[in-house]
PDB file of C-alpha atoms in Angstrom:
ATOM      1  CA  LEU A   1     118.443  86.494 118.783  1.00 70.00           C
ATOM      2  CA  GLU A   2     115.698  85.471 116.212  1.00 80.00           C
ATOM      3  CA  ARG A   3     116.071  89.765 115.329  1.00 74.00           C
ATOM      4  CA  ALA A   4     119.387  89.611 115.203  1.00 82.00           C
ATOM      5  CA  ARG A   5     118.918  86.774 112.327  1.00 87.00           C
ATOM      6  CA  ALA A   6     116.363  87.804 110.771  1.00 81.00           C
ATOM      7  CA  THR A   7     117.979  91.192 110.184  1.00 79.00           C
ATOM      8  CA  ARG A   8     121.392  89.223 108.944  1.00 86.00           C
ATOM      9  CA  GLU A   9     119.069  87.423 106.077  1.00 86.00           C
ATOM     10  CA  VAL A  10     116.908  91.022 105.155  1.00 82.00           C
ATOM     11  CA  VAL A  11     120.793  92.401 104.023  1.00 84.00           C
ATOM     12  CA  ARG A  12     121.782  89.391 102.805  1.00 87.00           C
ATOM     13  CA  ARG A  13     119.222  89.119 100.859  1.00 87.00           C
ATOM     14  CA  ILE A  14     118.642  92.833  99.546  1.00 85.00           C
ATOM     15  CA  ARG A  15     122.736  92.597  98.879  1.00 85.00           C
ATOM     16  CA  ALA A  16     122.450  90.269  96.863  1.00 89.00           C
ATOM     17  CA  GLY A  17     119.801  91.447  94.918  1.00 86.00           C
ATOM     18  CA  GLY A  18     116.939  90.010  95.628  1.00 87.00           C
ATOM     19  CA  LEU A  19     113.533  90.911  97.477  1.00 87.00           C
ATOM     20  CA  VAL A  20     112.285  91.469 100.845  1.00 85.00           C
ATOM     21  CA  VAL A  21     108.260  91.166 101.477  1.00 86.00           C
ATOM     22  CA  HIS A  22     107.675  92.166 105.092  1.00 85.00           C
ATOM     23  CA  PHE A  23     104.136  92.889 106.801  1.00 84.00           C
ATOM     24  CA  GLY A  24     105.431  95.381 109.620  1.00 83.00           C
ATOM     25  CA  ALA A  25     101.696  94.744 111.706  1.00 79.00           C
ATOM     26  CA  GLY A  26     103.143  90.095 111.610  1.00 75.00           C
ATOM     27  CA  CYS A  27      99.484  89.963 111.438  1.00 73.00           C
ATOM     28  CA  ILE A  28      96.661  89.978 109.262  1.00 71.00           C
ATOM     29  CA  GLU A  29      95.538  94.084 110.050  1.00 76.00           C
ATOM     30  CA  ILE A  30      91.764  96.127 110.025  1.00 77.00           C
ATOM     31  CA  ASP A  31      90.489  95.959 106.018  1.00 80.00           C
ATOM     32  CA  PRO A  32      90.195  99.871 105.230  1.00 83.00           C
ATOM     33  CA  ALA A  33      87.590  99.618 103.013  1.00 81.00           C
ATOM     34  CA  PHE A  34      85.768  98.271 107.039  1.00 76.00           C
ATOM     35  CA  ASP A  35      87.208  99.572 109.583  1.00 74.00           C
ATOM     36  CA  ALA A  36      88.728 103.329 110.204  1.00 72.00           C
ATOM     37  CA  LEU A  37      92.637 102.585 110.031  1.00 67.00           C
ATOM     38  CA  GLU A  38      93.782 103.449 113.799  1.00 68.00           C
ATOM     39  CA  GLU A  39      97.126 104.112 115.713  1.00 68.00           C
ATOM     40  CA  PRO A  40      99.364 101.442 113.724  1.00 66.00           C
ATOM     41  CA  SER A  41     100.135  98.123 115.860  1.00 76.00           C
ATOM     42  CA  TRP A  42     103.245  97.562 113.978  1.00 84.00           C
ATOM     43  CA  ALA A  43     106.271  95.938 115.442  1.00 80.00           C
ATOM     44  CA  ARG A  44     109.386  98.337 115.947  1.00 75.00           C
ATOM     45  CA  GLY A  45     110.954  95.694 114.408  1.00 80.00           C
ATOM     46  CA  SER A  46     109.892  96.792 110.601  1.00 86.00           C
ATOM     47  CA  GLY A  47     111.313 100.394 111.924  1.00 88.00           C
ATOM     48  CA  HIS A  48     114.327  98.055 111.900  1.00 85.00           C
ATOM     49  CA  LEU A  49     114.332  95.974 108.979  1.00 85.00           C
ATOM     50  CA  ALA A  50     113.365  98.988 106.932  1.00 88.00           C
ATOM     51  CA  ARG A  51     116.776 100.975 108.672  1.00 86.00           C
ATOM     52  CA  ALA A  52     119.203  97.916 107.727  1.00 85.00           C
ATOM     53  CA  ALA A  53     117.573  97.064 103.971  1.00 86.00           C
ATOM     54  CA  LEU A  54     118.450 100.618 103.346  1.00 88.00           C
ATOM     55  CA  ALA A  55     121.838 100.572 105.097  1.00 86.00           C
ATOM     56  CA  ALA A  56     122.675  97.477 102.547  1.00 86.00           C
ATOM     57  CA  GLY A  57     121.264  99.736  98.986  1.00 86.00           C
ATOM     58  CA  GLY A  58     117.769  97.889  98.996  1.00 87.00           C
ATOM     59  CA  ALA A  59     114.514 100.525  99.873  1.00 90.00           C
ATOM     60  CA  VAL A  60     111.481 100.437 101.069  1.00 92.00           C
ATOM     61  CA  THR A  61     108.324 100.561  99.160  1.00 93.00           C
ATOM     62  CA  PRO A  62     104.832 101.146 101.170  1.00 92.00           C
ATOM     63  CA  ALA A  63     102.014  99.019 100.406  1.00 91.00           C
ATOM     64  CA  LEU A  64      99.110  98.369 102.035  1.00 90.00           C
ATOM     65  CA  VAL A  65      95.541  96.053 100.635  1.00 90.00           C
ATOM     66  CA  TRP A  66      91.896  96.773 101.426  1.00 88.00           C
ATOM     67  CA  GLY A  67      89.217  95.646  99.991  1.00 85.00           C
ATOM     68  CA  VAL A  68      89.734  91.948 101.080  1.00 84.00           C
ATOM     69  CA  HIS A  69      86.301  90.915 102.716  1.00 82.00           C
ATOM     70  CA  ALA A  70      82.878  90.652 100.593  1.00 86.00           C
ATOM     71  CA  ALA A  71      80.866  93.311 102.112  1.00 84.00           C
ATOM     72  CA  ARG A  72      77.962  90.978 101.805  1.00 87.00           C
ATOM     73  CA  ALA A  73      80.121  88.805 104.311  1.00 86.00           C
ATOM     74  CA  LYS A  74      80.439  91.937 106.376  1.00 82.00           C
ATOM     75  CA  HIS A  75      77.047  92.484 106.978  1.00 85.00           C
ATOM     76  CA  MET A  76      75.787  89.473 107.390  1.00 87.00           C
ATOM     77  CA  ARG A  77      73.781  89.337 110.803  1.00 91.00           C
ATOM     78  CA  LEU A  78      75.650  86.167 111.758  1.00 89.00           C
ATOM     79  CA  VAL A  79      79.310  87.702 111.335  1.00 86.00           C
ATOM     80  CA  ARG A  80      78.221  90.876 112.437  1.00 87.00           C
ATOM     81  CA  ALA A  81      77.479  88.855 116.324  1.00 92.00           C
ATOM     82  CA  LEU A  82      80.254  87.048 116.065  1.00 90.00           C
ATOM     83  CA  GLU A  83      82.523  89.632 115.662  1.00 84.00           C
ATOM     84  CA  ALA A  84      80.886  91.836 118.383  1.00 88.00           C
ATOM     85  CA  ARG A  85      82.507  88.639 120.568  1.00 90.00           C
ATOM     86  CA  GLY A  86      85.687  89.306 119.400  1.00 85.00           C
ATOM     87  CA  LEU A  87      85.711  86.166 116.590  1.00 81.00           C
ATOM     88  CA  GLY A  88      87.251  88.484 114.093  1.00 72.00           C
ATOM     89  CA  MET A  89      87.847  85.994 110.875  1.00 77.00           C
ATOM     90  CA  ILE A  90      84.286  84.396 110.607  1.00 83.00           C
ATOM     91  CA  ALA A  91      83.857  87.340 107.304  1.00 82.00           C
ATOM     92  CA  PRO A  92      86.824  85.545 105.346  1.00 82.00           C
ATOM     93  CA  LEU A  93      85.513  82.421 106.477  1.00 86.00           C
ATOM     94  CA  ALA A  94      82.337  82.230 105.332  1.00 86.00           C
ATOM     95  CA  GLN A  95      83.863  83.828 102.123  1.00 87.00           C
ATOM     96  CA  VAL A  96      85.876  80.908 101.705  1.00 88.00           C
ATOM     97  CA  ALA A  97      82.588  78.445 102.400  1.00 90.00           C
ATOM     98  CA  LEU A  98      80.722  80.256  99.797  1.00 88.00           C
ATOM     99  CA  PRO A  99      82.916  81.735  97.181  1.00 88.00           C
ATOM    100  CA  ARG A 100      79.974  82.380  94.619  1.00 89.00           C
ATOM    101  CA  ALA A 101      77.994  84.647  96.860  1.00 89.00           C
ATOM    102  CA  LEU A 102      80.274  86.758  98.852  1.00 88.00           C
ATOM    103  CA  PRO A 103      82.552  87.506  95.838  1.00 87.00           C
ATOM    104  CA  VAL A 104      86.100  90.231  96.467  1.00 86.00           C
ATOM    105  CA  ARG A 105      87.673  92.154  94.932  1.00 85.00           C
ATOM    106  CA  ALA A 106      91.133  93.045  96.639  1.00 87.00           C
ATOM    107  CA  THR A 107      93.278  96.494  95.936  1.00 91.00           C
ATOM    108  CA  VAL A 108      96.732  96.549  96.546  1.00 92.00           C
ATOM    109  CA  ALA A 109      98.901  99.606  96.599  1.00 93.00           C
ATOM    110  CA  PHE A 110     101.780 100.537  96.113  1.00 94.00           C
ATOM    111  CA  GLY A 111     103.912 103.880  97.025  1.00 93.00           C
ATOM    112  CA  ALA A 112     106.763 105.410  95.678  1.00 93.00           C
ATOM    113  CA  ALA A 113     110.222 103.710  97.061  1.00 93.00           C
ATOM    114  CA  LEU A 114     111.896 104.882  99.251  1.00 92.00           C
ATOM    115  CA  ALA A 115     115.868 105.778  99.706  1.00 90.00           C
ATOM    116  CA  ALA A 116     118.078 105.658 102.601  1.00 88.00           C
ATOM    117  CA  ARG A 117     117.976 109.113 101.921  1.00 88.00           C
ATOM    118  CA  ASP A 118     114.129 109.811 102.108  1.00 89.00           C
ATOM    119  CA  LEU A 119     114.939 108.955 105.008  1.00 88.00           C
ATOM    120  CA  GLU A 120     117.702 110.825 106.316  1.00 86.00           C
ATOM    121  CA  GLU A 121     117.000 112.142 109.592  1.00 87.00           C
ATOM    122  CA  LEU A 122     114.756 109.325 111.097  1.00 85.00           C
ATOM    123  CA  ILE A 123     117.727 106.835 110.350  1.00 85.00           C
ATOM    124  CA  ALA A 124     120.134 108.800 111.496  1.00 86.00           C
ATOM    125  CA  ALA A 125     118.214 109.079 114.679  1.00 87.00           C
ATOM    126  CA  HIS A 126     118.372 105.117 115.190  1.00 85.00           C
ATOM    127  CA  ASP A 127     114.226 105.382 116.222  1.00 88.00           C
ATOM    128  CA  ASP A 128     113.231 102.395 115.756  1.00 88.00           C
ATOM    129  CA  GLU A 129     109.546 103.530 116.361  1.00 89.00           C
ATOM    130  CA  ALA A 130     109.582 106.718 114.224  1.00 90.00           C
ATOM    131  CA  LEU A 131     110.518 104.804 111.222  1.00 91.00           C
ATOM    132  CA  THR A 132     108.566 102.600 112.332  1.00 90.00           C
ATOM    133  CA  ARG A 133     105.339 104.979 112.194  1.00 90.00           C
ATOM    134  CA  ALA A 134     106.603 106.955 109.372  1.00 91.00           C
ATOM    135  CA  LEU A 135     106.367 103.642 107.203  1.00 92.00           C
ATOM    136  CA  ALA A 136     102.967 102.874 108.340  1.00 90.00           C
ATOM    137  CA  ALA A 137     101.730 106.479 108.055  1.00 90.00           C
ATOM    138  CA  ARG A 138     102.696 106.335 104.356  1.00 91.00           C
ATOM    139  CA  SER A 139     101.515 103.078 103.715  1.00 91.00           C
ATOM    140  CA  TYR A 140      98.128 104.056 105.225  1.00 89.00           C
ATOM    141  CA  ALA A 141      97.980 107.544 103.601  1.00 91.00           C
ATOM    142  CA  LEU A 142      97.626 105.177 100.034  1.00 91.00           C
ATOM    143  CA  PHE A 143      93.727 104.600 100.994  1.00 89.00           C
ATOM    144  CA  ALA A 144      93.439 108.006 102.053  1.00 86.00           C
ATOM    145  CA  SER A 145      95.137 108.615  98.680  1.00 86.00           C
ATOM    146  CA  ARG A 146      92.837 105.955  96.545  1.00 83.00           C
ATOM    147  CA  PRO A 147      91.279 107.298  93.802  1.00 77.00           C
ATOM    148  CA  GLY A 148      87.335 107.291  93.726  1.00 67.00           C
TER     149      GLY A 148
END
């Protein structure tokens, strides 16, 4: 029921000329500046929402954020020890507590906007998982193609 309601809202906003921002994983993902990007953990609903947005005349723009962790915070002995025990939010907490000592230089990159014609085969297949994987791959490719 919630998925159907969300899809209707996405379509309504796009038809009204609005913008919808959707984070495919539904949570904070691994920062590719520090850890290798793995198989996307994006929810299948990401493909469903993208297909609905494209059908409503919208576009899908892959994006990726990285560099949200301070390098010094990630290398602190205490942070490494706690993260090894599964407490992954320690570095961001240290950054908030010590902003001047642990500066951050985050980057947001955007790929080319994709229209329905750009993803025609995936849309026609009605395979939300395949569409989700394709969109995640395009987003993750932004890190691999970063300058420098």
